[in-house]
PDB file of C-alpha atoms and ligand atoms in Angstrom:
ATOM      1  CA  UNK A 295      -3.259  -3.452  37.947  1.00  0.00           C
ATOM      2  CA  UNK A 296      -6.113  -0.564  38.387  1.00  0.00           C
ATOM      3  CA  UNK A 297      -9.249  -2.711  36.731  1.00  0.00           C
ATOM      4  CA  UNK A 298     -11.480   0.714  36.221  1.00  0.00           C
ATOM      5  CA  UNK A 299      -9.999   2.273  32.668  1.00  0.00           C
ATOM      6  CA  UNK A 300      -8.193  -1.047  31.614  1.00  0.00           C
ATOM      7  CA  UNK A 301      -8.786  -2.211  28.102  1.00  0.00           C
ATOM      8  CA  UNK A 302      -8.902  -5.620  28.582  1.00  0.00           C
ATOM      9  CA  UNK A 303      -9.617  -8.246  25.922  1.00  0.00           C
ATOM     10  CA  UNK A 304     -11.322 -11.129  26.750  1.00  0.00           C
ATOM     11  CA  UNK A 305     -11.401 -14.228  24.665  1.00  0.00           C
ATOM     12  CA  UNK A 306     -13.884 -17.232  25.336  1.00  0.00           C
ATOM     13  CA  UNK A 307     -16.034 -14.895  26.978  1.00  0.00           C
ATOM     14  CA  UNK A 308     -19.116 -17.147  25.530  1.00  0.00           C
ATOM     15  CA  UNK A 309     -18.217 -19.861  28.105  1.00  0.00           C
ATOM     16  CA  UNK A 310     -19.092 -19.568  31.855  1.00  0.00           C
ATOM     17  CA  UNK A 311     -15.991 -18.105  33.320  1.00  0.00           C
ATOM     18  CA  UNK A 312     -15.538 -16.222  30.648  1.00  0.00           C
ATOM     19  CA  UNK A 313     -18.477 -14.463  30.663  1.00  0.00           C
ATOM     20  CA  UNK A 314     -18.672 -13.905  34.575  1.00  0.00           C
ATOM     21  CA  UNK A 315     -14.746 -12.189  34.264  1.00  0.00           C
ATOM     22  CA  UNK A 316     -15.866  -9.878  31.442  1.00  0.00           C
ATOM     23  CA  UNK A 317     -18.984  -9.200  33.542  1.00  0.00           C
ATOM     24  CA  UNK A 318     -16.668  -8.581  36.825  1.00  0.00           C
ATOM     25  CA  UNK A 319     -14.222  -6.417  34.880  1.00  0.00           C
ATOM     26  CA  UNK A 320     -17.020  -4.173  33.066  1.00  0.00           C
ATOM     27  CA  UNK A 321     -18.741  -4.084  36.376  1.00  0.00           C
ATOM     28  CA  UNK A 322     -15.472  -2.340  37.884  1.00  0.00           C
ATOM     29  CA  UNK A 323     -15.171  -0.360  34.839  1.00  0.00           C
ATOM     30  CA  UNK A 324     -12.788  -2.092  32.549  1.00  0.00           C
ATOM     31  CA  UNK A 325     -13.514  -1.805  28.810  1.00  0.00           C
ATOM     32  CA  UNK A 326     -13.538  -4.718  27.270  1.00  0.00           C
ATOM     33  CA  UNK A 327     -13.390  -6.343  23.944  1.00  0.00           C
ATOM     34  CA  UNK A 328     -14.647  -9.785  23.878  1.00  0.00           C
ATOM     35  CA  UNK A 329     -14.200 -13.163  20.998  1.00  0.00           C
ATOM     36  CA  UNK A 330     -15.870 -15.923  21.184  1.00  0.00           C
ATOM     37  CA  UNK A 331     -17.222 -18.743  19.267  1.00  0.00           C
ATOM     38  CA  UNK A 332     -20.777 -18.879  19.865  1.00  0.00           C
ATOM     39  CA  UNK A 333     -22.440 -15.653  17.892  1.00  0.00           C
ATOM     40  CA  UNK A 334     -25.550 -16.110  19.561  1.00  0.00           C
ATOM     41  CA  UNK A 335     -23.933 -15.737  22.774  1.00  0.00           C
ATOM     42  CA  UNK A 336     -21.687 -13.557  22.252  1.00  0.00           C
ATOM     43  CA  UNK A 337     -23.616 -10.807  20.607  1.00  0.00           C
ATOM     44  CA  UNK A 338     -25.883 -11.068  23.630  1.00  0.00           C
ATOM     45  CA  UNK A 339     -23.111 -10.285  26.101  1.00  0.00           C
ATOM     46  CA  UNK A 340     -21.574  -7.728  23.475  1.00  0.00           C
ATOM     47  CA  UNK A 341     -25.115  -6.150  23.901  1.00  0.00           C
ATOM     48  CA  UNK A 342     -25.394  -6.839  27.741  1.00  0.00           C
ATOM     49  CA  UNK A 343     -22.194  -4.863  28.413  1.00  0.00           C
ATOM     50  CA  UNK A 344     -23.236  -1.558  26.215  1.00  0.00           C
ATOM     51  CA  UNK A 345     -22.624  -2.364  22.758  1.00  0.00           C
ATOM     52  CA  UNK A 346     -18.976  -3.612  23.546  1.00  0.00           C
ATOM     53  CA  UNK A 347     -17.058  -4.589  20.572  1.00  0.00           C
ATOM     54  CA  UNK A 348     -16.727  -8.192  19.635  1.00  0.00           C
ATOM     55  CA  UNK A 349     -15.386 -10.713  17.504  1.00  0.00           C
ATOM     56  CA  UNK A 350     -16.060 -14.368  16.717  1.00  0.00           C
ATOM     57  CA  UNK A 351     -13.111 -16.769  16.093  1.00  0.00           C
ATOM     58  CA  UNK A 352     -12.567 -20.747  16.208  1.00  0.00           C
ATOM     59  CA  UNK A 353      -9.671 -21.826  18.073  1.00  0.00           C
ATOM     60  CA  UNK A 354      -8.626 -24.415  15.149  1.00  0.00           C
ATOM     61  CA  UNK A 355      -7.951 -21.487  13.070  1.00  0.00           C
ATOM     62  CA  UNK A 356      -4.372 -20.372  15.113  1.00  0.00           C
ATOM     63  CA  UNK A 357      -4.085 -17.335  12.556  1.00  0.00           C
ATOM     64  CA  UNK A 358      -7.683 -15.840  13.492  1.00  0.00           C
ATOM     65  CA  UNK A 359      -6.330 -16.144  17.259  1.00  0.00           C
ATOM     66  CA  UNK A 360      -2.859 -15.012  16.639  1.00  0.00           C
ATOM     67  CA  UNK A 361      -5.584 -11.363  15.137  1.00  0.00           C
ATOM     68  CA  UNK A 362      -7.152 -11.065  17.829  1.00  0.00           C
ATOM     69  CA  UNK A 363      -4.477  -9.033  20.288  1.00  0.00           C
ATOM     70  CA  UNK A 364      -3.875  -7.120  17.371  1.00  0.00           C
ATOM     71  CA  UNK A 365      -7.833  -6.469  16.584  1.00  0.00           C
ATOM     72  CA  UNK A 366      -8.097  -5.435  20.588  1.00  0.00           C
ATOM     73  CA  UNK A 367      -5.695  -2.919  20.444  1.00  0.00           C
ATOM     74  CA  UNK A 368      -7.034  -1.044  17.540  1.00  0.00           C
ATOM     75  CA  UNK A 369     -10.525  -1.401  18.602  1.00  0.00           C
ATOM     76  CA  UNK A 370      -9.670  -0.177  22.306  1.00  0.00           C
ATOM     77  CA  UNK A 371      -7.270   2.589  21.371  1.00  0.00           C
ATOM     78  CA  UNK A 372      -4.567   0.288  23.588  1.00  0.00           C
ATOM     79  CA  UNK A 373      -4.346  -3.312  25.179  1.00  0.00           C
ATOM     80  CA  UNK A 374      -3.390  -3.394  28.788  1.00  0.00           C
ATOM     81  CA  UNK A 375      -4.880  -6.918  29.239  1.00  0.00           C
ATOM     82  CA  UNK A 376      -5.623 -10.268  27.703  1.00  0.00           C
ATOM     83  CA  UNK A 377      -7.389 -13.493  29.651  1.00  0.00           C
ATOM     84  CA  UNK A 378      -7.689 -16.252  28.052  1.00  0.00           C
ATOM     85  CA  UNK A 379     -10.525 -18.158  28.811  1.00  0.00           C
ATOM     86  CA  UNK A 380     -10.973 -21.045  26.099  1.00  0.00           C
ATOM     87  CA  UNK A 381     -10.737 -25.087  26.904  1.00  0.00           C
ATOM     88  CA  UNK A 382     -12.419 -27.909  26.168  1.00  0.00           C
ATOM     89  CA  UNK A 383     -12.327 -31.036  28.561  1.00  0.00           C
ATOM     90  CA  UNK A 384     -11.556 -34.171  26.798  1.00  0.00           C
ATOM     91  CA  UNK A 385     -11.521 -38.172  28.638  1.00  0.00           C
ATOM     92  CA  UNK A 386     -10.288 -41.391  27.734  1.00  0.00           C
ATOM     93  CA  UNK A 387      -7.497 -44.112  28.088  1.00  0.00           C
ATOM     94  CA  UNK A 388      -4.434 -43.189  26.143  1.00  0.00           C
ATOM     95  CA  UNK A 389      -4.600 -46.293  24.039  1.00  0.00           C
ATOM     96  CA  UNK A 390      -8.656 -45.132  23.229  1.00  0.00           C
ATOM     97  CA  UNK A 391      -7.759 -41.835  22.533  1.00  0.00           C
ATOM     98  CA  UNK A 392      -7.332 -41.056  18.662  1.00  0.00           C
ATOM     99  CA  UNK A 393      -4.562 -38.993  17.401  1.00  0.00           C
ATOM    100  CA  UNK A 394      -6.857 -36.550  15.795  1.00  0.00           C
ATOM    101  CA  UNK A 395      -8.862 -36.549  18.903  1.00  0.00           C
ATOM    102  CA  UNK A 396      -6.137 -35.504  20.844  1.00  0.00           C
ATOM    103  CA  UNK A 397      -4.664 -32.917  18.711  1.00  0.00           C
ATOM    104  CA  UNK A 398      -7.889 -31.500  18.430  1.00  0.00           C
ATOM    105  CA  UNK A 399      -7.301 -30.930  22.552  1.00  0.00           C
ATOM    106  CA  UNK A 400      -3.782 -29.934  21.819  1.00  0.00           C
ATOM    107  CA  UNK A 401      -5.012 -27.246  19.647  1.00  0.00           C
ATOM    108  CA  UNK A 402      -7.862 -26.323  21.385  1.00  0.00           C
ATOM    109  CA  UNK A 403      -6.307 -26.491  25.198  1.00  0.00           C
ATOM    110  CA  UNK A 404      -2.764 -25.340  23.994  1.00  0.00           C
ATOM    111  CA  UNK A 405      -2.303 -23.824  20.718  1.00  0.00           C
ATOM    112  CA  UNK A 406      -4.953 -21.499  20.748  1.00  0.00           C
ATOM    113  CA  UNK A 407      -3.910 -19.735  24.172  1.00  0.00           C
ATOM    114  CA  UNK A 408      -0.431 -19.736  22.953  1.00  0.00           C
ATOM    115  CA  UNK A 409      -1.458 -18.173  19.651  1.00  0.00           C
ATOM    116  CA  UNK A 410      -3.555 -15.772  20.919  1.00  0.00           C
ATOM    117  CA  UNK A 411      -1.052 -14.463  23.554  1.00  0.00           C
ATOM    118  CA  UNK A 412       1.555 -14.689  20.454  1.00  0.00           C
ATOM    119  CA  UNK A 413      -0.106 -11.779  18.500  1.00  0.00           C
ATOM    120  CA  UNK A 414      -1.038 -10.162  21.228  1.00  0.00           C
ATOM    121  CA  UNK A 415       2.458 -10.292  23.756  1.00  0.00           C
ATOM    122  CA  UNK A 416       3.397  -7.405  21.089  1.00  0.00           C
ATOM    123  CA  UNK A 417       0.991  -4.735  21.702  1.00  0.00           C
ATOM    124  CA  UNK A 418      -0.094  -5.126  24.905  1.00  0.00           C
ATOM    125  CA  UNK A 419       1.574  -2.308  27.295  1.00  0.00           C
ATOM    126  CA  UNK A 420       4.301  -2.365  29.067  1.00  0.00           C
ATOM    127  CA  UNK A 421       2.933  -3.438  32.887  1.00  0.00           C
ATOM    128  CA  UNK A 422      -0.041  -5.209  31.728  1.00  0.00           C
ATOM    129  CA  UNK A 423      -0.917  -8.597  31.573  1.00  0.00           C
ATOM    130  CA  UNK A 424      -1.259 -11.847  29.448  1.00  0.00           C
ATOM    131  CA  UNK A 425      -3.801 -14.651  31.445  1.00  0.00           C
ATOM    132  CA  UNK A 426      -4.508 -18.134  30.371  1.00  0.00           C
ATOM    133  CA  UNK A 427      -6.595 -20.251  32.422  1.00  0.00           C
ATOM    134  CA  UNK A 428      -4.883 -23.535  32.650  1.00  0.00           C
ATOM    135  CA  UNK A 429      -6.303 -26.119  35.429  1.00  0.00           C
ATOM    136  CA  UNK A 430      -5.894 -29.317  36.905  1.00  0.00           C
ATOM    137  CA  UNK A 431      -2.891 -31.478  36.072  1.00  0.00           C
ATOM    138  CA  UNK A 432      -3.393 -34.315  38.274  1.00  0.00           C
ATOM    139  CA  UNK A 433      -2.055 -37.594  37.102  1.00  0.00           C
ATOM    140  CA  UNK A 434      -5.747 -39.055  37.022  1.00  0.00           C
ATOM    141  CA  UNK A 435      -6.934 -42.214  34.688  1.00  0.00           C
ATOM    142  CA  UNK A 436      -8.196 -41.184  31.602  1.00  0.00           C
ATOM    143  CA  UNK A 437      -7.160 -37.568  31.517  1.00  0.00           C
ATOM    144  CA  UNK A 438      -3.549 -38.335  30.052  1.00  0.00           C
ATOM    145  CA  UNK A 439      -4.517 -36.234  26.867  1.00  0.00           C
ATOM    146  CA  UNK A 440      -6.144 -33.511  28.753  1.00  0.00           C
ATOM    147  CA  UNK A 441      -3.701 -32.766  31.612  1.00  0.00           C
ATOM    148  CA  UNK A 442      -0.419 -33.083  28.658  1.00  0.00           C
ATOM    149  CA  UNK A 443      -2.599 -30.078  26.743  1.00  0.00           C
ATOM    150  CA  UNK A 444      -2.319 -27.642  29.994  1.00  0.00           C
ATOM    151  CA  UNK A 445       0.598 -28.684  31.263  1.00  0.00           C
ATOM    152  CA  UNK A 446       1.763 -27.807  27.523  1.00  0.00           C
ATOM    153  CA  UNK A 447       0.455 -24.137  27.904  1.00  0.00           C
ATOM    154  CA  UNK A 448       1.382 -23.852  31.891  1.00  0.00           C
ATOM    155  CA  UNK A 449       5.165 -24.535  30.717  1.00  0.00           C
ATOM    156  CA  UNK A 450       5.020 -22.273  27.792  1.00  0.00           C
ATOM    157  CA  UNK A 451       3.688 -19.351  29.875  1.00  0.00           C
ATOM    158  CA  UNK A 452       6.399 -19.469  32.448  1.00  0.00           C
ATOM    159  CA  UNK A 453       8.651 -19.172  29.576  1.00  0.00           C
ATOM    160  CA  UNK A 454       7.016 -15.998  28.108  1.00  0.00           C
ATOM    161  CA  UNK A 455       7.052 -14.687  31.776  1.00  0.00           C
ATOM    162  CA  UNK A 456      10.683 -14.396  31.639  1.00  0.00           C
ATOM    163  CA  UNK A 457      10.559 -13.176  28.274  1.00  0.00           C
ATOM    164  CA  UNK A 458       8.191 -10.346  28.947  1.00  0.00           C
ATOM    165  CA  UNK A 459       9.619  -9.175  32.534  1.00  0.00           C
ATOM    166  CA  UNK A 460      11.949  -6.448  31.205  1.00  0.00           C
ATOM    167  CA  UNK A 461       8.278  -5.023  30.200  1.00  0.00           C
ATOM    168  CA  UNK A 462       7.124  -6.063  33.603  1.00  0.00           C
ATOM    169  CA  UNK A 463       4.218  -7.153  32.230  1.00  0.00           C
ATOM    170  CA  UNK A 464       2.847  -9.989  34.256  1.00  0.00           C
ATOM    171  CA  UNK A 465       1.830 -13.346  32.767  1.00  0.00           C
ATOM    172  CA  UNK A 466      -0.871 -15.522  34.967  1.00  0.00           C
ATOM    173  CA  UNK A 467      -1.288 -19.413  34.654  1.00  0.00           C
ATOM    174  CA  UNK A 468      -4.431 -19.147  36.278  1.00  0.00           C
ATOM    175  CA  UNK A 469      -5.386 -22.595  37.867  1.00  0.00           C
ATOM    176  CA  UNK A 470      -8.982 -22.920  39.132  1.00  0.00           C
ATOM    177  CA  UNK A 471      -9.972 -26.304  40.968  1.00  0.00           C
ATOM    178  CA  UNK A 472     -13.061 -28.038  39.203  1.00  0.00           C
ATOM    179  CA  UNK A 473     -15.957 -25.577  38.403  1.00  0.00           C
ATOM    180  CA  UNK A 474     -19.580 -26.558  38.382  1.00  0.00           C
ATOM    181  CA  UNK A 475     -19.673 -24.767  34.667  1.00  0.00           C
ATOM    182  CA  UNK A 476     -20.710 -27.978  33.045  1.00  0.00           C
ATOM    183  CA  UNK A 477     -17.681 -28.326  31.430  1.00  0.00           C
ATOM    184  CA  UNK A 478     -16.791 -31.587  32.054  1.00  0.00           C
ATOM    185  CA  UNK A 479     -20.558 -32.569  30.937  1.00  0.00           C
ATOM    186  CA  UNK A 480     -19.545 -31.415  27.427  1.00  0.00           C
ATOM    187  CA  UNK A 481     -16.158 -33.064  26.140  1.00  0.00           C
ATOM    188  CA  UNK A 482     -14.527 -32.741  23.136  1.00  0.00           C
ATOM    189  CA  UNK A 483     -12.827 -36.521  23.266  1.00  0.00           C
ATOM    190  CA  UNK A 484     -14.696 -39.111  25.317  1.00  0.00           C
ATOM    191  CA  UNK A 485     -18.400 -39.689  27.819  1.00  0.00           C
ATOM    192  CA  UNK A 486     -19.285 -37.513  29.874  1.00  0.00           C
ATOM    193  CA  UNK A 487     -18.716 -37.721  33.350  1.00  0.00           C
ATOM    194  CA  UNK A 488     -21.328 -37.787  36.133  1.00  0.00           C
ATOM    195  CA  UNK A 489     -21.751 -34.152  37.362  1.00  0.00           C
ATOM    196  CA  UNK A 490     -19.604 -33.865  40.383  1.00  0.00           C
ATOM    197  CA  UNK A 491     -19.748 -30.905  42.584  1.00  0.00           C
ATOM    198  CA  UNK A 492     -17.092 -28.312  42.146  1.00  0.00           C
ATOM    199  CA  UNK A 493     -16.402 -24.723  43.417  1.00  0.00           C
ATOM    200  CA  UNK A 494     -19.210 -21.870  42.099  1.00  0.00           C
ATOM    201  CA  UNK A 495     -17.894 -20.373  38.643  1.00  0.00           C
ATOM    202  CA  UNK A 496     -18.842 -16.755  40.114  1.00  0.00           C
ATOM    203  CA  UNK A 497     -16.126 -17.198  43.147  1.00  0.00           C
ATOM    204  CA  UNK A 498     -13.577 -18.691  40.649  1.00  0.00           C
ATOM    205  CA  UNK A 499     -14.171 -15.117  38.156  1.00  0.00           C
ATOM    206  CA  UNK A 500     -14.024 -12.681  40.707  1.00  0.00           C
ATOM    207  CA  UNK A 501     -10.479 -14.496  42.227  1.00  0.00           C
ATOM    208  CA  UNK A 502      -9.565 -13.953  38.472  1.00  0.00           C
ATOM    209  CA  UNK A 503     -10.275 -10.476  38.865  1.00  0.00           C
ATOM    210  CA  UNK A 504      -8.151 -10.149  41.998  1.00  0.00           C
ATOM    211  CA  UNK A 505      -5.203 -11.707  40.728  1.00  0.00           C
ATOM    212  CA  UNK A 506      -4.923  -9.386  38.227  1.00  0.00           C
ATOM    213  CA  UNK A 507      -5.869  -6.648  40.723  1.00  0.00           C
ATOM    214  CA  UNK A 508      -2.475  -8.243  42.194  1.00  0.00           C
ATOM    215  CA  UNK A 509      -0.741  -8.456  38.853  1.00  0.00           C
TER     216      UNK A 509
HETATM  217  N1  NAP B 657     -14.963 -26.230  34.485  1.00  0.00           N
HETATM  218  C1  NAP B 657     -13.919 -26.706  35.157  1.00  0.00           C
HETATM  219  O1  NAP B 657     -14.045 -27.589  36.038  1.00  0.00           O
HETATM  220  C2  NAP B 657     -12.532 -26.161  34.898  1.00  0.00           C
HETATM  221  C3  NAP B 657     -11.509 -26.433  35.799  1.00  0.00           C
HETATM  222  C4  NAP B 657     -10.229 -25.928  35.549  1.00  0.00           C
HETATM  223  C5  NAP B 657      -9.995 -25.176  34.415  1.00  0.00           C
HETATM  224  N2  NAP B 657     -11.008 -24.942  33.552  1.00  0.00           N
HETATM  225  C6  NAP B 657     -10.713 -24.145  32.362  1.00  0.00           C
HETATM  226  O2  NAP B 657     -11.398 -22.918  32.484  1.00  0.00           O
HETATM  227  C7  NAP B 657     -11.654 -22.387  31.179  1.00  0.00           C
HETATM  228  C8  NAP B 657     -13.125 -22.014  31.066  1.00  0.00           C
HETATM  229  O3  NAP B 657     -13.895 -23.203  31.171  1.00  0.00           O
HETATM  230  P1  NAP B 657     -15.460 -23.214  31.536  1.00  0.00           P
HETATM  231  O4  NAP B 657     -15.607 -24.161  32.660  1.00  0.00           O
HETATM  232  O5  NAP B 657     -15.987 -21.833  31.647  1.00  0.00           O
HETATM  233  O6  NAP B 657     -16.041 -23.977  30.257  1.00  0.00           O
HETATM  234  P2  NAP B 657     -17.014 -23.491  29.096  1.00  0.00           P
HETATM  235  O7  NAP B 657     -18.192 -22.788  29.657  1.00  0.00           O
HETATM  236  O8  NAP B 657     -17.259 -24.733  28.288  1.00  0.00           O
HETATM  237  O9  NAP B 657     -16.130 -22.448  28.266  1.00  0.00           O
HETATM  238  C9  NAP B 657     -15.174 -22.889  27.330  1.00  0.00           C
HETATM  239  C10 NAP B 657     -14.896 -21.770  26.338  1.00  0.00           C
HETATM  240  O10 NAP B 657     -14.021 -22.302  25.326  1.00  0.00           O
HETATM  241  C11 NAP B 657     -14.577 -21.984  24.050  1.00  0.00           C
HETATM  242  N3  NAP B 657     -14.211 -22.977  23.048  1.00  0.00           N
HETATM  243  C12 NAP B 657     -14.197 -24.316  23.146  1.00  0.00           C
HETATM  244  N4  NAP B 657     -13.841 -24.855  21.980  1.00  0.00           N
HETATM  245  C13 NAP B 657     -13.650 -23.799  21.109  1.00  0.00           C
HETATM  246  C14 NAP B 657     -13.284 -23.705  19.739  1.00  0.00           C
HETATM  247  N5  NAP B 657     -13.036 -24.801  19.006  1.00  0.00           N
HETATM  248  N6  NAP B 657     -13.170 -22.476  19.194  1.00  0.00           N
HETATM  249  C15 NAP B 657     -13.401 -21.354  19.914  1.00  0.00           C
HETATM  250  N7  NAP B 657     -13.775 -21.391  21.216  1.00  0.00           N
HETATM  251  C16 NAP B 657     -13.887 -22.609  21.791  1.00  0.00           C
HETATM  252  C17 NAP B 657     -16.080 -21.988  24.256  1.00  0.00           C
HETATM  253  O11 NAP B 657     -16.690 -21.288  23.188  1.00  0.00           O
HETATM  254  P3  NAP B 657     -18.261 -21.402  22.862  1.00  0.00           P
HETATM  255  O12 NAP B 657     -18.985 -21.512  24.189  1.00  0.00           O
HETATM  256  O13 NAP B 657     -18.561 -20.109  22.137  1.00  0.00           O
HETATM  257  O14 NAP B 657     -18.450 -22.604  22.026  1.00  0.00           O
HETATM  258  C18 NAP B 657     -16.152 -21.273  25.598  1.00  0.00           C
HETATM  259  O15 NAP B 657     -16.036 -19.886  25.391  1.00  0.00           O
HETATM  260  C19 NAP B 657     -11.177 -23.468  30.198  1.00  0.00           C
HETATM  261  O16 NAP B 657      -9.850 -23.215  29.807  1.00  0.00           O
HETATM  262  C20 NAP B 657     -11.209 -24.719  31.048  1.00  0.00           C
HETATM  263  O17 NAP B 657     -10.343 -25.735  30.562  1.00  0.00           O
HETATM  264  C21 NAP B 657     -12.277 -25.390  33.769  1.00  0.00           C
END
């Protein structure tokens, strides 16, 4: 896809990859709409990339994502894009895990994505594109409830592919190695782990940007 003239909606964009992609795609000329939860943060980048519009939402609410293709499209005059940028890392043996601990991942990792390419997978155009950035799946100790959450919304994307081809428009399971965004430093479920080097966020958002240059 041509990035300069997309409308391009970007939601998490208050969270390090997030924000470098909208920053990548504005930089080549992409308008872009971003949501996020932090208001603080995300009125600065609104401000950051010319007065941008913007819209806070919390992932736990799955009707406020399911608005906010919807919201986009009307704001942008058109969708052509959505990337999906929201997670929250989450660590623990499955028998110390809670069960509202790890639906809160569920929901958070899963749901949201889902629900926010739900409302949107309607008015995007035909030859655009629906991203989520999924991740690691390894079978690793303590990351049972974690790795089920994005293996939940990897699957369910490569359904919607096949639903959406006769519109050709492409849907991405984006899967970046370990970033050194701090995200691991900040879990949802479970102690943070020791930092632990990982591949520079700013690399990781401007691959994003060429796979959907490639999309
Ligand atoms: N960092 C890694 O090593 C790594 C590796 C593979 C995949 N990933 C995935 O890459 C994506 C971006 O991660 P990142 O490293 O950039 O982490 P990040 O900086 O922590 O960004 C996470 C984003 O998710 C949002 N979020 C979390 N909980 C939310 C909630 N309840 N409601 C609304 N928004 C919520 C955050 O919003 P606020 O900041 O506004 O609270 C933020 O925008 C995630 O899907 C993550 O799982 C990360």
């Amino acid at each position: 896809m041509e990035i300069s003239g997309a409308r391009v909606l970007v939601v998490g964009a208050t969270g390090v990859l997030g924000g470098l992609t909208a920053c990548a795609l504005a930089e080549r000329g992409a308008e872009v709409a971003l949501a996020g939860r932090n208001p603080v943060r995300l009125a600065a980048l609104a401000q950051d990339l010319g007065d941008c519009p913007a819209r806070s939402f919390e992932a736990c609410d799955l009707d406020q994502c399911t608005a906010l293709g919807p919201w986009a499209q009307r704001v942008l005059s058109g969708l052509d894009g959505v990337l999906v940028a929201v997670g929250a890392a989450g660590f623990g043996a499955v028998e110390d895990v809670s069960n509202a601990a790890a639906g809160h991942l569920l929901t958070v990792n899963a749901l949201c994505p889902m629900a926010v390419l739900r409302g949107a997978a309607p008015v995007v155009a035909d030859k655009g594109f629906l991203l989520a950035v999924t991740g690691d799946q390894a079978e690793r100790p303590g990351t049972a409830d974690y790795a089920a959450s994005k293996a939940a919304l990897s699957g369910w994307l490569g359904v919607l592919a096949g639903e959406l081809a006769p519109r050709s428009v492409a849907v991405v399971d984006f899967r970046p190695p370990h970033l050194d965004t701090g995200c691991t430093e900040r879990p949802l479920i479970g102690r943070p782990l020791t930092p632990q080097p990982g591949a520079d966020p700013l690399d990781t958002a401007l691959a994003l940007v060429e796979r959907i240059t490639a999309a």
